[in-house]
CSV table of C-alpha atoms and ligand atoms in Angstrom, one decimal:
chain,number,residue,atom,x,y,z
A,6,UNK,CA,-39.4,-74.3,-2.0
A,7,UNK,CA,-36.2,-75.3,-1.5
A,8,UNK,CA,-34.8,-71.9,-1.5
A,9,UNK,CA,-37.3,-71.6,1.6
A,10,UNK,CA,-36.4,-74.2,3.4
A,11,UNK,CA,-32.7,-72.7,3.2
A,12,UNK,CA,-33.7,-69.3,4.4
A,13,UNK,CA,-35.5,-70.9,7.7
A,14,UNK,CA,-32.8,-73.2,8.1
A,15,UNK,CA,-30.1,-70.4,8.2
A,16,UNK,CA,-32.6,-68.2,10.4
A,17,UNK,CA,-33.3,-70.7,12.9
A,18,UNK,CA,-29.2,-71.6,12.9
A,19,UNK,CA,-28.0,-68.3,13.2
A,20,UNK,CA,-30.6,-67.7,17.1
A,21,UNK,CA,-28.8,-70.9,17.5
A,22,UNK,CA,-25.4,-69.7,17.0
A,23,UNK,CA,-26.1,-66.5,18.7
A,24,UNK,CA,-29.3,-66.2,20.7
A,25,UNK,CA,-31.0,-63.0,21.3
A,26,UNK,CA,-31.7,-61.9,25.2
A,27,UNK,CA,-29.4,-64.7,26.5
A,28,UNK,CA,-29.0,-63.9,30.0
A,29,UNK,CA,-29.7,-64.1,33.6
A,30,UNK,CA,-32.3,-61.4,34.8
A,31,UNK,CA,-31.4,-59.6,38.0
A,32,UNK,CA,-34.6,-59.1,40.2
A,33,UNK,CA,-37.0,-60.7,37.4
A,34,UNK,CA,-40.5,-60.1,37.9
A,35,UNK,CA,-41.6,-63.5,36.9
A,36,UNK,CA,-39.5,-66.8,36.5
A,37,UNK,CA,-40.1,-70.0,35.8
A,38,UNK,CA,-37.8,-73.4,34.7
A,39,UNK,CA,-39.0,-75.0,31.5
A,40,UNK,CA,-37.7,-78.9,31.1
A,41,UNK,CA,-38.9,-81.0,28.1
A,42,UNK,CA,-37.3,-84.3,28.9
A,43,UNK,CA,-38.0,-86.0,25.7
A,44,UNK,CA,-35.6,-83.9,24.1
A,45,UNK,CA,-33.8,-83.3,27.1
A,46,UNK,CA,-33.9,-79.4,27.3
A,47,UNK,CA,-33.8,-76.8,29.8
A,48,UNK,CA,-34.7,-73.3,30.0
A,49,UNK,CA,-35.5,-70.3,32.6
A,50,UNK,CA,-36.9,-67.4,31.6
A,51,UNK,CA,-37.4,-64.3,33.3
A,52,UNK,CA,-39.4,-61.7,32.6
A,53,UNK,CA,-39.9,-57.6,33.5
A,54,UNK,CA,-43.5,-56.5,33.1
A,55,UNK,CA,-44.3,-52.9,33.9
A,56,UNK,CA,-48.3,-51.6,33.4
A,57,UNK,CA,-49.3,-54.6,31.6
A,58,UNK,CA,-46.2,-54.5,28.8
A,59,UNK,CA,-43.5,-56.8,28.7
A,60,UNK,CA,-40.9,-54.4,29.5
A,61,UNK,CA,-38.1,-57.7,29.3
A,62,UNK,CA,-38.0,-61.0,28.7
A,63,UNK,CA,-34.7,-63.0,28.6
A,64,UNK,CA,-33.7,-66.8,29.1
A,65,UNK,CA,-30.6,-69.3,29.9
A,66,UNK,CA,-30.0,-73.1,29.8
A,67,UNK,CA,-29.8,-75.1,27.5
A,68,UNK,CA,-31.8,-76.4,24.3
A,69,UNK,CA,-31.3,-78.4,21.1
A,70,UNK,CA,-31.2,-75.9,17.9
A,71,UNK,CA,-34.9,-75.7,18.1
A,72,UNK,CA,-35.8,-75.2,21.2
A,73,UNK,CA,-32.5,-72.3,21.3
A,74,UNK,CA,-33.5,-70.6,18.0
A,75,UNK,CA,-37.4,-70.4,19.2
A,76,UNK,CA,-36.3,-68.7,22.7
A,77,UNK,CA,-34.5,-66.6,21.3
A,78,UNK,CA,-37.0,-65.6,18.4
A,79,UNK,CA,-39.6,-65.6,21.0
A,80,UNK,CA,-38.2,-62.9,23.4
A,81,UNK,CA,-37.7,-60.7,20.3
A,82,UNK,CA,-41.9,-61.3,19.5
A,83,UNK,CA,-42.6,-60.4,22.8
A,84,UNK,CA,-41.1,-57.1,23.7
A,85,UNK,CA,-43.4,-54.4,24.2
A,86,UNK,CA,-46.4,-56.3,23.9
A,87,UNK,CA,-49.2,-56.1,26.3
A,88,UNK,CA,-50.0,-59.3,28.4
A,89,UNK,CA,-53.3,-60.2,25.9
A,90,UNK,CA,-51.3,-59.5,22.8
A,91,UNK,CA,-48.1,-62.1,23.8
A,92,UNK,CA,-51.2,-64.7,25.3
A,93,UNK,CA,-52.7,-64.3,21.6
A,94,UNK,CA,-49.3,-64.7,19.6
A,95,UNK,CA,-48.8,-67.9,22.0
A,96,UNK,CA,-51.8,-69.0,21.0
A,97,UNK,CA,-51.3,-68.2,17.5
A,98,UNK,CA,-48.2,-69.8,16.7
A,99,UNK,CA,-49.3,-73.5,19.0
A,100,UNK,CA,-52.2,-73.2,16.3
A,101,UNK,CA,-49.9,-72.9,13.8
A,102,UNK,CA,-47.4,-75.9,14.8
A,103,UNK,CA,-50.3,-78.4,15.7
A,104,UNK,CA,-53.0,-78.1,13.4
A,105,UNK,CA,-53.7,-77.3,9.8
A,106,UNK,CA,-56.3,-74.8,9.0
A,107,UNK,CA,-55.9,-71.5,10.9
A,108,UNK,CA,-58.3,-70.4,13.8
A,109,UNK,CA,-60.1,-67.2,12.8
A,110,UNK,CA,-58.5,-65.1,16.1
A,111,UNK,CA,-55.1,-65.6,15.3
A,112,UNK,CA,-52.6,-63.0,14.7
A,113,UNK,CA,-49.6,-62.6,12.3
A,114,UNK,CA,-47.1,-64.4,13.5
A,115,UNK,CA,-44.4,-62.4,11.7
A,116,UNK,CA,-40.5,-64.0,11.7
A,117,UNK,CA,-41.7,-66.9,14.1
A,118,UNK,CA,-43.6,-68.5,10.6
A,119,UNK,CA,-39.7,-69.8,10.4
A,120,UNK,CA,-40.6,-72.4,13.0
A,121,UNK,CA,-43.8,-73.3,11.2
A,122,UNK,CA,-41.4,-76.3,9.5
A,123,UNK,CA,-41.3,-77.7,13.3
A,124,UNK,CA,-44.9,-79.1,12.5
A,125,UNK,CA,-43.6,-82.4,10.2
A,126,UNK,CA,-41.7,-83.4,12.9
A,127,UNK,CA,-44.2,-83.9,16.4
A,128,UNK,CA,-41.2,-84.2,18.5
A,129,UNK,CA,-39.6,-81.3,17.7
A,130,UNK,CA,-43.3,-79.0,18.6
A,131,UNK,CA,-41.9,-79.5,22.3
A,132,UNK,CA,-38.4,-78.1,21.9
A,133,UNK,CA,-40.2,-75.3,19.7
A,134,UNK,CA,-42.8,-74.8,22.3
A,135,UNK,CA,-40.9,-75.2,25.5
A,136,UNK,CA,-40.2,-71.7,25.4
A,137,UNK,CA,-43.0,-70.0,25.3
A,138,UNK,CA,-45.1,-72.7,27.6
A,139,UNK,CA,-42.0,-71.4,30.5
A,140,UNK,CA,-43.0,-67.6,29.3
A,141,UNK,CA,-46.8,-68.2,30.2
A,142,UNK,CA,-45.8,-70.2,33.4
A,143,UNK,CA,-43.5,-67.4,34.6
A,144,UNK,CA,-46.4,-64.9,33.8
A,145,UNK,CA,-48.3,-66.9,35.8
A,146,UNK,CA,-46.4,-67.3,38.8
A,147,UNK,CA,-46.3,-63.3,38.9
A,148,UNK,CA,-50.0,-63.0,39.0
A,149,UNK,CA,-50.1,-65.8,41.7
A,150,UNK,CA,-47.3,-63.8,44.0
A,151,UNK,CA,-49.6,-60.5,43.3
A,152,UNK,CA,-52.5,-62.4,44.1
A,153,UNK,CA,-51.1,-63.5,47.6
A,154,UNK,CA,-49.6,-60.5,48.7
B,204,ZN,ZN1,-35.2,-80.0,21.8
């Protein structure tokens, strides 16, 4: 078990040493500003979705370790998946950082089970979270722009 912890440790340090997709996004087609003041991050992520697929997803600010290493993990979860299948993986890992026994719709959460660890420490579910709360926002705000035009 310890070995484990070591292994997530060192995953969750090296997205926080060098996060994936770290970068402004020219002519996003959603955005949204993610602030968790407890903690006192701060993230924007943008996003490129093209027929229903997240074609791009990228994000800047800045986070603890946490909330940097589960950005980062997150835009690499959500490439190429549809707009159901990244709402469902949300969905999925929240379940798995808030409560114990698994919900019978959830889907494999793959690499992001590193984070899992987040769940002994209540605080920390925000900065793991804040990410991907920003991700749906941003997806919303998209819809909403359609929805106005
Ligand atoms: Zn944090």
């Amino acid at each position: 078990m310890e070995n484990l912890r070591d292994l997530y440790q060192e995953v969750i340090l090296d997205h926080n040493r060098n996060p994936r997709n770290f970068r402004k996004m020219e002519k996003p087609d959603g955005f949204a500003h993610g602030n968790n003041p407890l903690c006192g991050d701060q993230i924007d992520i943008y996003l490129k979705i093209r027929d229903g697929i997240v074609e791009d997803v990228s994000f800047d600010g800045m986070g603890c370790a946490i909330c940097t290493a589960s950005a980062s993990m997150m835009t690499l979860a959500l490439k190429r998946k549809t707009e159901q299948e990244a709402t469902a993986l949300f969905e999925s890992f929240h379940h798995c950082l808030t409560e114990d026994e698994p919900h019978p719709e959830d889907v494999p959460l793959g690499k992001l089970e590193v984070l899992a660890g987040v769940k002994e420490y209540p605080v920390r579910v925000k900065c793991a979270t804040l990410a991907w709360h920003t991700f749906l926002a941003a997806l919303k705000h998209r819809q909403d722009s359609i929805s106005t035009e």
